[in-house]
Coordinates of C-alpha atoms and ligand atoms in Angstrom, one line a residue:
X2 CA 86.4 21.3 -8.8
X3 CA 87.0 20.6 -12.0
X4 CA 89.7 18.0 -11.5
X5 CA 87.6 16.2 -9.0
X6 CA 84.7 15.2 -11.9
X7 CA 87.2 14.6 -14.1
X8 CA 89.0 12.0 -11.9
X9 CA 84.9 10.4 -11.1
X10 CA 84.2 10.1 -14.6
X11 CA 87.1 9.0 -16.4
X12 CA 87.7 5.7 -14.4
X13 CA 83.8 5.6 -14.9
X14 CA 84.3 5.5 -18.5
X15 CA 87.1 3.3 -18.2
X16 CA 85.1 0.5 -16.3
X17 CA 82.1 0.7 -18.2
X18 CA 83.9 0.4 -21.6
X19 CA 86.4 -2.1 -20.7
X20 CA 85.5 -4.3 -17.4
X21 CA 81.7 -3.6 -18.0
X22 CA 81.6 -3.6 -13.8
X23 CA 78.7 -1.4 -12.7
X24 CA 79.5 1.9 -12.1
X25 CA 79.3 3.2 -8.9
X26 CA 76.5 5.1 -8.2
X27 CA 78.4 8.4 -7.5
X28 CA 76.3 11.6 -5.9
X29 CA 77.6 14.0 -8.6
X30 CA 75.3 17.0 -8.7
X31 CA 73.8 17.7 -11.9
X32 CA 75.7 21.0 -12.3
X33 CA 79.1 19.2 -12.5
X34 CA 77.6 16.7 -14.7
X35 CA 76.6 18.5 -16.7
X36 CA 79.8 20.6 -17.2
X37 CA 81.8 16.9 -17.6
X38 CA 79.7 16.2 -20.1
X39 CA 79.8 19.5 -22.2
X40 CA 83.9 19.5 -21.8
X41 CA 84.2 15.5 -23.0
X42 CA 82.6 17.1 -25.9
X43 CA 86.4 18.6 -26.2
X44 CA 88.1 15.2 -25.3
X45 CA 86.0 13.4 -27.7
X46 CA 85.0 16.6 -30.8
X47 CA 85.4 13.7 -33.6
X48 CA 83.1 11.0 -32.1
X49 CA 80.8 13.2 -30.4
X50 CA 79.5 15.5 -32.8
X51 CA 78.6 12.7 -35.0
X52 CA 75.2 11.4 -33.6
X53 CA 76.5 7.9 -35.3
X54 CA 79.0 7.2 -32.4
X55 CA 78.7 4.2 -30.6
X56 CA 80.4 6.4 -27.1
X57 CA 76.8 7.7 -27.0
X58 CA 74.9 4.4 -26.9
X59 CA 77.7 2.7 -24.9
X60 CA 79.2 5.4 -23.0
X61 CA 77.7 8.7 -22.2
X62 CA 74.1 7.3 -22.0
X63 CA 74.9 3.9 -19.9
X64 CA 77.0 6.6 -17.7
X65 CA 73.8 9.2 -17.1
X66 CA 71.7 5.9 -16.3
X67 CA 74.4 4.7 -13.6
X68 CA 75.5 7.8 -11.9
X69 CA 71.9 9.8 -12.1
X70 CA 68.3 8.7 -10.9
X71 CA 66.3 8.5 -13.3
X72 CA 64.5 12.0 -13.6
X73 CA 67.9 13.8 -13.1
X74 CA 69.5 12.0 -16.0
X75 CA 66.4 12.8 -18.3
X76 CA 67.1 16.5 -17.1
X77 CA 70.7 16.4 -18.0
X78 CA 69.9 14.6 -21.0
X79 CA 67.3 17.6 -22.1
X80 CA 70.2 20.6 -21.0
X81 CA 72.8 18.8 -23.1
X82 CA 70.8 19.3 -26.5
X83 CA 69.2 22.7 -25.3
X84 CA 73.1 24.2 -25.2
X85 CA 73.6 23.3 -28.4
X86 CA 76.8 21.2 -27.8
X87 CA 74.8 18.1 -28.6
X88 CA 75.6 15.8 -31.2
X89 CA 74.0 15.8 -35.2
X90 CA 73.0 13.3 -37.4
X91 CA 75.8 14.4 -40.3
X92 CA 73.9 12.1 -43.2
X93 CA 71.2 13.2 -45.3
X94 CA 68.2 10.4 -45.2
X95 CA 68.4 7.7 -47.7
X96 CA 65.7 8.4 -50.1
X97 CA 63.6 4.7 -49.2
X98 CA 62.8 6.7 -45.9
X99 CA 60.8 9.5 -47.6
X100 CA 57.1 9.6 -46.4
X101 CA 54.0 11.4 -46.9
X102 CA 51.9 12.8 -44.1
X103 CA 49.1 15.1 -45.2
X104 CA 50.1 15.8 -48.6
X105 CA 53.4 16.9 -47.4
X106 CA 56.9 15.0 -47.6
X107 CA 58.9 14.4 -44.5
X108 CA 62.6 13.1 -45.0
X109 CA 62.0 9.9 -42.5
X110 CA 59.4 7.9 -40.8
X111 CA 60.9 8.5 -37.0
X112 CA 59.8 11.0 -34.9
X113 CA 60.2 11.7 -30.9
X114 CA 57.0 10.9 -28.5
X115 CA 55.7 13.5 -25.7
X116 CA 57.1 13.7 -22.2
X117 CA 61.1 14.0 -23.7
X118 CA 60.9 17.8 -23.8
X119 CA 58.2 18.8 -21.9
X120 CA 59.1 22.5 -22.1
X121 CA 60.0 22.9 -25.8
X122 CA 63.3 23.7 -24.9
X123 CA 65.8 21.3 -27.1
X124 CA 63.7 21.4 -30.1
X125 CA 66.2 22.2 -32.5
X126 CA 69.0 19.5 -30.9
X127 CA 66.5 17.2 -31.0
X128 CA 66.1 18.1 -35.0
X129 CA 69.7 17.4 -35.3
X130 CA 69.4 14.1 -33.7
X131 CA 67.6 12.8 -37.3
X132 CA 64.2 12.9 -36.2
X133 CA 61.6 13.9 -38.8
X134 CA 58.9 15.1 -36.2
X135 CA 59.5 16.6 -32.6
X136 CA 56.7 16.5 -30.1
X137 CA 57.0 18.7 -27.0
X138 CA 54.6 18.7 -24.3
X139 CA 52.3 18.0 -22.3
X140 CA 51.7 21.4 -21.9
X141 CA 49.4 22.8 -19.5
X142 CA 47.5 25.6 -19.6
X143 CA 48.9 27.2 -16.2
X144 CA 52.6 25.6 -14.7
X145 CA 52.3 22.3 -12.1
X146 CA 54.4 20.8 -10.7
X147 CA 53.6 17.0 -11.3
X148 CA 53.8 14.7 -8.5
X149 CA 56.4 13.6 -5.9
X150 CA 59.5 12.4 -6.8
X151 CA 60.8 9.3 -7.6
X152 CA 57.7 9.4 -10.4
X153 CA 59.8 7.9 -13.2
X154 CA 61.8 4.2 -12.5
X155 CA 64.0 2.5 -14.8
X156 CA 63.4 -1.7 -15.7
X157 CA 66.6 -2.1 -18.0
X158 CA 66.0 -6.0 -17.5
X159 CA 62.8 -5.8 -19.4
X160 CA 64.1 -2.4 -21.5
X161 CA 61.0 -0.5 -20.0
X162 CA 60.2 2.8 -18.2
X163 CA 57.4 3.0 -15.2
X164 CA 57.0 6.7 -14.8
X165 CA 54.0 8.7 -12.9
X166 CA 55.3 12.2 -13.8
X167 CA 51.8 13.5 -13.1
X168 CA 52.4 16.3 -16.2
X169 CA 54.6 18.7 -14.6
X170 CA 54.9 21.6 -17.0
X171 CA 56.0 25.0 -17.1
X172 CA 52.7 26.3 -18.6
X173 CA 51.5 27.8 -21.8
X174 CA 53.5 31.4 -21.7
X175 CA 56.8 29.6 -21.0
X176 CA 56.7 27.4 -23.5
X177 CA 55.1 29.8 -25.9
X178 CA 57.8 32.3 -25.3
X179 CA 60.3 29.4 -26.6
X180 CA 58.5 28.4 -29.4
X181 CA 58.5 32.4 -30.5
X182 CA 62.6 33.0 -29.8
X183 CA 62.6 30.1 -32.1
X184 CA 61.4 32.1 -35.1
X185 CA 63.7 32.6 -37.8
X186 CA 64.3 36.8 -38.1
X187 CA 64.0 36.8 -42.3
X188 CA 61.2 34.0 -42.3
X189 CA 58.5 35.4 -44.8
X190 CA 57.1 32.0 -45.6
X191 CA 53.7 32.2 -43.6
X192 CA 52.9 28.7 -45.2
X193 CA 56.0 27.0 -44.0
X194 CA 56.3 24.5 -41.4
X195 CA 56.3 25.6 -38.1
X196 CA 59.7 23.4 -37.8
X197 CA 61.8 25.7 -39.9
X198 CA 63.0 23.1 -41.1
X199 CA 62.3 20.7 -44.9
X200 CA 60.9 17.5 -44.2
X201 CA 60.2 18.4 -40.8
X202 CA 57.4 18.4 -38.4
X203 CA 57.1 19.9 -35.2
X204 CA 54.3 19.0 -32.8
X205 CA 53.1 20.5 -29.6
X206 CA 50.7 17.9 -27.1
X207 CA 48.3 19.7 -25.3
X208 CA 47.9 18.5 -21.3
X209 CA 44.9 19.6 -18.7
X210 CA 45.5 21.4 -15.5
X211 CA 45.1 18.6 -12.8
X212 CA 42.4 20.7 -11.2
X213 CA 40.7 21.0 -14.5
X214 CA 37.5 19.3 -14.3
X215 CA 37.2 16.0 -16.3
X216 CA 34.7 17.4 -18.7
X217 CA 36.0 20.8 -19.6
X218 CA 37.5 21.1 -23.2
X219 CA 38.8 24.8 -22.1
X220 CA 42.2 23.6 -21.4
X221 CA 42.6 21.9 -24.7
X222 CA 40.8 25.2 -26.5
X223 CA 42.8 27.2 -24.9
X224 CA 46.3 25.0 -25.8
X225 CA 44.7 25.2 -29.8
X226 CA 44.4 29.4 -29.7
X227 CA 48.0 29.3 -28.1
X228 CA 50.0 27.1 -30.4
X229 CA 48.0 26.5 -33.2
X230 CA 50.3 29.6 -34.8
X231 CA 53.4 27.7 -33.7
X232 CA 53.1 23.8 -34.7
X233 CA 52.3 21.9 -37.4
X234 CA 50.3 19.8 -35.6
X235 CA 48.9 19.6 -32.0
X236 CA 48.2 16.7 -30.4
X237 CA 44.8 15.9 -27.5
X238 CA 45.4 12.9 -25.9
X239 CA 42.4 11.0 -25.2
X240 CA 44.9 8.2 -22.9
X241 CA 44.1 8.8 -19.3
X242 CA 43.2 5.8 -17.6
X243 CA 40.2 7.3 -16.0
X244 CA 38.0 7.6 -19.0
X245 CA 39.2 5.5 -21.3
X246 CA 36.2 3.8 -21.6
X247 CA 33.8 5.8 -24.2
X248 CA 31.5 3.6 -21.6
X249 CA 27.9 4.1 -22.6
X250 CA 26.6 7.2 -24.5
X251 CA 27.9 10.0 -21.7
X252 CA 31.3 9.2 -22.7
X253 CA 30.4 9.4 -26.3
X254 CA 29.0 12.5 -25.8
X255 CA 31.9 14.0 -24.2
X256 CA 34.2 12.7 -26.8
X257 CA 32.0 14.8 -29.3
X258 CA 32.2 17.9 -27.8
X259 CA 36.2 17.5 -26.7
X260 CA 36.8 17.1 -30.9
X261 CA 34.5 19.3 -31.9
X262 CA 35.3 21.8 -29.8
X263 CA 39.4 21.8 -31.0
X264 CA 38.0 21.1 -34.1
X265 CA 36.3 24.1 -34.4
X266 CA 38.7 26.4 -32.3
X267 CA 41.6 25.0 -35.1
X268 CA 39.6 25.9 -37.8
X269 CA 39.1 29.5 -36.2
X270 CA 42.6 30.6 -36.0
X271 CA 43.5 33.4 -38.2
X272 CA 46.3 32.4 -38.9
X273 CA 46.5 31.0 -43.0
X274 CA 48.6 27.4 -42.1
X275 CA 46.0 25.7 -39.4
X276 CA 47.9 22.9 -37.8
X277 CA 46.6 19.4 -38.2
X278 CA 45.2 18.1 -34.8
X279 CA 45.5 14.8 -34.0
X280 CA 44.4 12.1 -31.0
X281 CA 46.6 10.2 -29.2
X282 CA 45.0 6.8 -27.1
X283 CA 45.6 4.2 -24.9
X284 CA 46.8 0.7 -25.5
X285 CA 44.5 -0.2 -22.8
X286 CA 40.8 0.3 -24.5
X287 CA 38.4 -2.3 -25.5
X288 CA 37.9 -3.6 -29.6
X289 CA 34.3 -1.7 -28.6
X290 CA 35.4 1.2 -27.3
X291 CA 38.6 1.4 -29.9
X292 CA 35.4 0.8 -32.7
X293 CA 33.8 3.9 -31.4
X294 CA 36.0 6.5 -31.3
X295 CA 36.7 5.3 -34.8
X296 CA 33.3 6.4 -35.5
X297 CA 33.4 9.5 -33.6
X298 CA 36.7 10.2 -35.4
X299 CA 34.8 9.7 -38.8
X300 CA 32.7 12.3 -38.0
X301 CA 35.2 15.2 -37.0
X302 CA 37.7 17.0 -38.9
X303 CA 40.3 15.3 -37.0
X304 CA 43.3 14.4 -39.0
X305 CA 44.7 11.2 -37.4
X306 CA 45.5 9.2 -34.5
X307 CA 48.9 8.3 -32.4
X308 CA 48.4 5.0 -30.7
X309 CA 49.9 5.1 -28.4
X310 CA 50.4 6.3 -24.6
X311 CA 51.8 4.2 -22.1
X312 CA 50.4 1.0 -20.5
X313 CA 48.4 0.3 -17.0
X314 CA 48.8 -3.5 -18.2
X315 CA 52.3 -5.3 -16.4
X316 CA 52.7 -8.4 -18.6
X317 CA 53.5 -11.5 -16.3
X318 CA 57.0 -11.9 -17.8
X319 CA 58.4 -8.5 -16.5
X320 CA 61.5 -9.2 -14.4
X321 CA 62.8 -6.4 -13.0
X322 CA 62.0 -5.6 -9.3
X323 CA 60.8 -2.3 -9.6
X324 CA 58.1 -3.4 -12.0
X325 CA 55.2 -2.9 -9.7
X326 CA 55.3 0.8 -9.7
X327 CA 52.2 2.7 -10.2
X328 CA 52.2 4.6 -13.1
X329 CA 52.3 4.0 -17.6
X330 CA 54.4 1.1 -18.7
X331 CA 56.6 2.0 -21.4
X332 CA 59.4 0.0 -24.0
X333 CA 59.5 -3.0 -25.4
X334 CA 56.5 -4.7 -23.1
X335 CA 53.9 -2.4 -24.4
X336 CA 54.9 -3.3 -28.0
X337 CA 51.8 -6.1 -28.3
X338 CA 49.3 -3.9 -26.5
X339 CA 50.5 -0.9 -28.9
X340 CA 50.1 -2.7 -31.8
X341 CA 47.1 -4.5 -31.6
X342 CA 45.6 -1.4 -30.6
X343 CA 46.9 0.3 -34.0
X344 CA 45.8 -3.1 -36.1
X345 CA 42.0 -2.7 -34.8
X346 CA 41.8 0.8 -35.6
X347 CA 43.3 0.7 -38.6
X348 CA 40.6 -1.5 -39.6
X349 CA 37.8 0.9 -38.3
X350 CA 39.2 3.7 -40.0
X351 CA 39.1 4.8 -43.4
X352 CA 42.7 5.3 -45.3
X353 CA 42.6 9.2 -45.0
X354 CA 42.9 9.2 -41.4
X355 CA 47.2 8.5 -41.0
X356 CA 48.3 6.4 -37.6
X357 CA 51.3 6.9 -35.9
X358 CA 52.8 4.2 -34.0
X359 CA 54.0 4.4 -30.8
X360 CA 55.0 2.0 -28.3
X361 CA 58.3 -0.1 -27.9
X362 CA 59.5 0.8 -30.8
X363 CA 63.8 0.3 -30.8
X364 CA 64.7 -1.3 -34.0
X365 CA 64.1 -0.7 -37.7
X366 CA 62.5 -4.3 -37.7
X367 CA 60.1 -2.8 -34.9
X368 CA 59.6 0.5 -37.0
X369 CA 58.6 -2.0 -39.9
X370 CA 56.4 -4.2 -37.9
X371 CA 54.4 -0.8 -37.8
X372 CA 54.5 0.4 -40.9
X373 CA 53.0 -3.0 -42.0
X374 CA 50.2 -3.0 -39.5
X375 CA 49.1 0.5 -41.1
X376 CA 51.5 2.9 -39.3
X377 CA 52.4 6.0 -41.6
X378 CA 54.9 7.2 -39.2
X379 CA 56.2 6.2 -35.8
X380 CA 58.1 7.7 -32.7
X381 CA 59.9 6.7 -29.7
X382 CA 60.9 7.7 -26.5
X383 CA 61.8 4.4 -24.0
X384 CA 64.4 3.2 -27.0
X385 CA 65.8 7.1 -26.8
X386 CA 65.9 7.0 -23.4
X387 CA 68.0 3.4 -23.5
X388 CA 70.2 4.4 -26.4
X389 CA 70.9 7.7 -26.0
X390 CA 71.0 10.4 -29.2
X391 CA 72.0 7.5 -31.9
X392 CA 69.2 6.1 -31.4
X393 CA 67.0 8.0 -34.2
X394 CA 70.2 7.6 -36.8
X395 CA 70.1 4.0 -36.0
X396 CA 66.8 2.6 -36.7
X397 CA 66.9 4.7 -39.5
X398 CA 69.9 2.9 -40.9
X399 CA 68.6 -0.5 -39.7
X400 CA 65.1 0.2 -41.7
X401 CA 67.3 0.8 -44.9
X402 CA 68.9 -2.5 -44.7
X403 CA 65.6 -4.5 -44.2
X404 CA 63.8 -1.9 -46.9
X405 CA 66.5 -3.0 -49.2
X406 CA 66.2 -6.8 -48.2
X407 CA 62.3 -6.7 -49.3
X408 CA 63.6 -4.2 -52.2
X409 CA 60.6 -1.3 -51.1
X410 CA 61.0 1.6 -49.9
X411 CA 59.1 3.1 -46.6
X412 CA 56.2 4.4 -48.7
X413 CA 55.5 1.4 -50.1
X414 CA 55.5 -0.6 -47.5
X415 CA 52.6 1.9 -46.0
X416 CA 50.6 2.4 -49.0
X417 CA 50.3 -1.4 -49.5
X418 CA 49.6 -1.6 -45.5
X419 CA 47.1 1.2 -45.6
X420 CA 45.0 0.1 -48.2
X421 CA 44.9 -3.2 -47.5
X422 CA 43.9 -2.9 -44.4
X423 CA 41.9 0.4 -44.1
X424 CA 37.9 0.1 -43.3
X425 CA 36.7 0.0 -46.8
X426 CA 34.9 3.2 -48.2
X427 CA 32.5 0.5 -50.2
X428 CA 31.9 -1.3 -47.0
X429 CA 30.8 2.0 -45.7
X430 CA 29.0 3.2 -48.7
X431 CA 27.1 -0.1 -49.5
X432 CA 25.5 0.0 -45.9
X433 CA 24.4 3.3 -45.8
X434 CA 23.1 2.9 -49.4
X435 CA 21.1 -0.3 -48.5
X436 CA 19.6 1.8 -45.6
X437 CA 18.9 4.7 -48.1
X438 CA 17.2 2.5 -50.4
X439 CA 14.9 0.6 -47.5
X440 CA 11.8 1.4 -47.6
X441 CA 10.6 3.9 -44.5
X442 CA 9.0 1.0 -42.5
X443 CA 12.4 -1.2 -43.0
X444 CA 14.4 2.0 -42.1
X445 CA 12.3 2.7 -38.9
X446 CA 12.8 -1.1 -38.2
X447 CA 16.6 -0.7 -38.6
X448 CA 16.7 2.1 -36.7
X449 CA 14.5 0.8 -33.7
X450 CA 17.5 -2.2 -33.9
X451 CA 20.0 0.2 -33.7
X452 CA 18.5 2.0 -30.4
X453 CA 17.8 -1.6 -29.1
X454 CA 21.7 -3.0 -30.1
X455 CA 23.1 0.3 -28.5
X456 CA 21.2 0.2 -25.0
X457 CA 22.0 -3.4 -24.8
X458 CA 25.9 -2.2 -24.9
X459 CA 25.6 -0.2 -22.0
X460 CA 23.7 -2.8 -20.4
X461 CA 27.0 -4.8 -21.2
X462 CA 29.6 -2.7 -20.2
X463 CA 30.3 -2.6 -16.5
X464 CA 29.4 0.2 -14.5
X465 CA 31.8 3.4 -15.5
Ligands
FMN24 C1 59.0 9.4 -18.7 C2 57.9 9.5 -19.7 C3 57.1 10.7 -19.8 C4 56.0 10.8 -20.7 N1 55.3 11.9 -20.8 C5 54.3 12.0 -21.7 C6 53.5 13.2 -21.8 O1 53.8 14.2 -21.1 N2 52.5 13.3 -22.7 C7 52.2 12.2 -23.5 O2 51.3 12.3 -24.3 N3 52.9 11.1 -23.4 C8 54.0 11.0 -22.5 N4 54.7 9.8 -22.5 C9 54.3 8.7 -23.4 C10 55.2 8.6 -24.6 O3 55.0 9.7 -25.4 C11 54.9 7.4 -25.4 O4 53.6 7.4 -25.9 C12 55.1 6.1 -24.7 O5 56.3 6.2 -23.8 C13 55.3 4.8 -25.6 O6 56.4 4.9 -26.4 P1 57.8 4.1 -26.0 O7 57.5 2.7 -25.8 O8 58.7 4.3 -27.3 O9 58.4 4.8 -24.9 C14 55.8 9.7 -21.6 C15 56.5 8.5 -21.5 C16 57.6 8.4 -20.6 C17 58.4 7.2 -20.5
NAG25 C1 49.9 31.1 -48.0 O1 48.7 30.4 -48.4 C2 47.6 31.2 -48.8 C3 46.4 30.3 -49.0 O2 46.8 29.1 -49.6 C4 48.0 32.0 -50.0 O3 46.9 32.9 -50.3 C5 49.2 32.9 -49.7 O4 49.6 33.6 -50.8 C6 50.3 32.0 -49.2 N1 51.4 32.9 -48.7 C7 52.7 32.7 -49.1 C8 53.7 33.6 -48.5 O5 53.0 31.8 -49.8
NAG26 C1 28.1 13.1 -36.0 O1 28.0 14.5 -35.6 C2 26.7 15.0 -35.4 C3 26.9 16.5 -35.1 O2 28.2 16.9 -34.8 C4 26.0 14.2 -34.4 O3 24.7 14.8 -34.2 C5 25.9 12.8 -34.8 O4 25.3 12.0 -33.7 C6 27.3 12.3 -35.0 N1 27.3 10.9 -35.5 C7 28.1 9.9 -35.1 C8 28.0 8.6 -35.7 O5 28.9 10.1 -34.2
NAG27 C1 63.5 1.1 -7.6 O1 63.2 2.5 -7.6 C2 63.7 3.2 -6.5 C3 63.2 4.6 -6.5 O2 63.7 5.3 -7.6 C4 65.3 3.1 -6.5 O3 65.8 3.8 -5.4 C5 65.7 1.7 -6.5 O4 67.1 1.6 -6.7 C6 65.0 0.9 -7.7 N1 65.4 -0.5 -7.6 C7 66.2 -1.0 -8.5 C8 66.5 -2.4 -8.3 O5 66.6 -0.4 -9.5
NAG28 C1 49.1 7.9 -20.5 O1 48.8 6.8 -19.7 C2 49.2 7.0 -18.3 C3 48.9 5.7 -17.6 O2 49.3 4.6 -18.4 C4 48.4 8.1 -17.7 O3 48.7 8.3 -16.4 C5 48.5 9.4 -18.5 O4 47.6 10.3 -18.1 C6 48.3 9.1 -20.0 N1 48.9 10.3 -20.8 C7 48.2 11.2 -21.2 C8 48.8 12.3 -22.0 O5 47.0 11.3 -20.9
NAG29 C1 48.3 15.5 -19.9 C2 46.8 15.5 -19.8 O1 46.3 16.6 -19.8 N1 46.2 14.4 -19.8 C3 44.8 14.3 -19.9 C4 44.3 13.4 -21.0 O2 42.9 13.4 -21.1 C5 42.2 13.0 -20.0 C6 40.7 13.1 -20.3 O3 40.5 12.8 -21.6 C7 42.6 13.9 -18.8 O4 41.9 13.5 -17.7 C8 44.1 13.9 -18.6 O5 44.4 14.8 -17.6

């Protein structure tokens, strides 16, 4: 059995490396692959161990791409790092990475987006991979199974993922049962991050049960009360396509009760270290609606934003022939929507609310491009998915070199972004003051305006 993989693989690795012919797509069953790819791990100790290897972005990942669909690769991807035979980052971050989120230091700016490791199980390989933040999840309150496969399509032409996963997830005790083996026996430090790790985060985003009504916060409650104790922060998407629109005041209203509701259920938690809770959006949302969740942001004790999910939008120029999948676009193509997304909510939003970029993000240049837009942090997952487990040491070494070029460091680059181009508290302070100051007949005037201005919105929108 075991010579028979062997003999597949090793002219696969031969061909890929040398004659760059596409590999055939072999039937291997994951089992064997999986076994190849934890005995190579012998064949190859000095190169693979260090996360730094170029066989990882030019062998092994190329290789899972070719020989697996997409789904099963990802799966083989996820066991590799779960047995702990995966490969570390061996080099302590350069001290221009260092950031600030919260009050607290993290080593780097790069962390991992949602949908990698669904299940919370290769949280600590993925730590040794060089990422500063790990988010599991979506995790739903009881296990689904997502739906049919295929749900997740490659578009290497365009270095872009379609998927339509659906949120398949092994549900709440599962994944809290992984986060608990986790603890350390001798931890004492009931302040620490949940990470176990310095200069580390780890996150946990909170999904819905698909039969969940639209309306009910219970699912998210319930995701605060079961891993608040475990994270350092948790994450409530706000991204589905369905109500993205905070269209007229219902929608408002809704958003107000989902955030107050975790809010409130965060602030409950016995435990002394409350996680931070944070929204994650869609690229896809109006200036107008992006203005008002701003404001309903402002007026919660929610602690920042990630922006953001994946893309309905197909730019014209996508090439590849799968590209009109249903599902979220992913990669490189959703870096514009991404970004202007983060650029008009940055400027809705005063500096104490931190973004964190997502959204094609490959490069150290792209990881910049962030940070100057307003980005405190950023993550990735289609670039992780394309370059395998070097991927994180990478752009962390490419965003030295351009940090040094421009002689800054990471924080610097942020503070100047984030002040600069923050909503301004005296903006803020000098209208509400000049409505303070009016006179009651001006205020009632300005208020009957207000009423008028906001019913002539929903007038504007289209229907919901
Ligand atoms: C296959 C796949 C599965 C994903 N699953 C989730 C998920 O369960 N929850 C979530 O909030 N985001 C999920 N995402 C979105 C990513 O976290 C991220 O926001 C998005 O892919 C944009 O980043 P990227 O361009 O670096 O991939 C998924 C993305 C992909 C490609
Ligand atoms: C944890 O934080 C609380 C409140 O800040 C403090 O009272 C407590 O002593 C801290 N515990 C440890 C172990 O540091
Ligand atoms: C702020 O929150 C309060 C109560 O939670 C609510 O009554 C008010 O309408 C909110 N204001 C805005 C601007 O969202
Ligand atoms: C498109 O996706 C299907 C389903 O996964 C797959 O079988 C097919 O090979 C893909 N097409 C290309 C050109 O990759
Ligand atoms: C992200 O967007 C996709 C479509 O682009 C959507 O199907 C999915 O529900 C969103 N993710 C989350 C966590 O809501
Ligand atoms: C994974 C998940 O639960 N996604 C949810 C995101 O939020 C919308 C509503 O705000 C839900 O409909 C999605 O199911």
């Amino acid at each position: 059995m075991l010579r028979r993989t062997q003999g597949v693989i090793r002219p696969a690795f031969a061909r890929s490396l040398f004659t760059r012919t596409p590999v055939p797509r072999t039937p291997i069953r994951t089992g064997l692959y999986s076994t190849v790819f934890v005995l190579s791990a012998g064949l190859f100790a000095i190169y693979y161990l260090d996360a730094r290897s170029a066989i990882h972005r030019y062998v092994f990942t190329p290789l899972l791409r070719h020989t697996l669909d997409a789904e099963t690769g990802h799966k083989v991807a996820v066991q590799v790092l779960k047995s702990g035979l995966g490969p570390r980052d061996p080099v302590e971050d350069d001290a221009r990475l260092k950031s600030e989120l919260w009050g607290q230091e993290i080593s780097n700016p790069v962390g991992l987006a949602a949908g990698f490791d669904k299940n919370g199980e290769a949280i600590d390989g993925l730590f040794n991979l060089g990422f500063s933040w790990v988010e599991i999840g979506s995790v739903t309150p009881k296990p689904q199974p997502g739906n049919p496969r295929p749900r997740v399509f490659h578009l290497p032409d365009d270095s872009a993922f379609i998927n339509r996963y659906g949120f398949p997830s092994e549900g709440h005790a599962s994944v809290l049962s992984r986060l608990r083996a986790r603890i350390p026996r001798f931890f004492d430090d009931e302040n620490g991050s949940a990470a176990f790790r310095p200069g580390a985060m780890l996150a946990v985003n909170l999904g819905k049960n698909k039969e969940s009504s639209v309306e009910s916060i219970d699912d998210f409650v319930a995701g605060v009360r079961t891993f608040g104790p475990h994270s350092d922060v948790l994450v409530v998407n706000v991204s589905s396509p369905n109500t993205p629109g905070l269209r007229g005041l219902q929608n408002r209203e809704l958003l107000e009760t989902l955030l107050s509701g975790v809010t409130q259920a965060r602030d409950q938690l016995p435990s002394p270290r409350k996680p931070k809770l944070v929204l994650k959006i869609a690229p896809d949302l109006t200036e107008t609606q992006l203005i008002e969740i701003a404001a309903v942001i402002e007026n919660t004790s929610i602690d920042g934003v990630i922006v953001s999910n994946t893309t309905t939008q197909r730019p014209s120029d996508l090439v590849h022939p799968n590209k009109s999948e249903t599902g979220g676009l992913s990669g490189a193509p959703l870096k514009q929507y991404s970004l202007a997304a983060l650029r008009t909510l940055r400027k809705n939003l005063p500096a104490r609310i931190p973004l964190i970029g997502c959204g094609g993000i490959s490069t150290g240049a792209d990881a910049l491009e962030y940070a100057k837009s307003g980005a405190t942090l950023v993550q990735v997952y289609t670039g992780f998915g394309y370059d395998g487990v070097g991927a994180c040491r990478r752009i962390k070494d490419q965003l030295v070199d351009e940090l040094e070029k421009e002689g800054l460091t990471w924080g610097d680059v942020v503070q100047k972004a984030v002040s600069e181009l923050s909503l301004s508290p005296r903006a803020r302070d000098i209208d509400e003051k000049l409505k303070a100051d009016a006179d009651p007949s001006l205020q009632q005037l300005i208020a009957e305006a207000e009423e008028l201005k906001s019913l002539l919105d929903q007038f504007g929108e289209p229907p919901a």
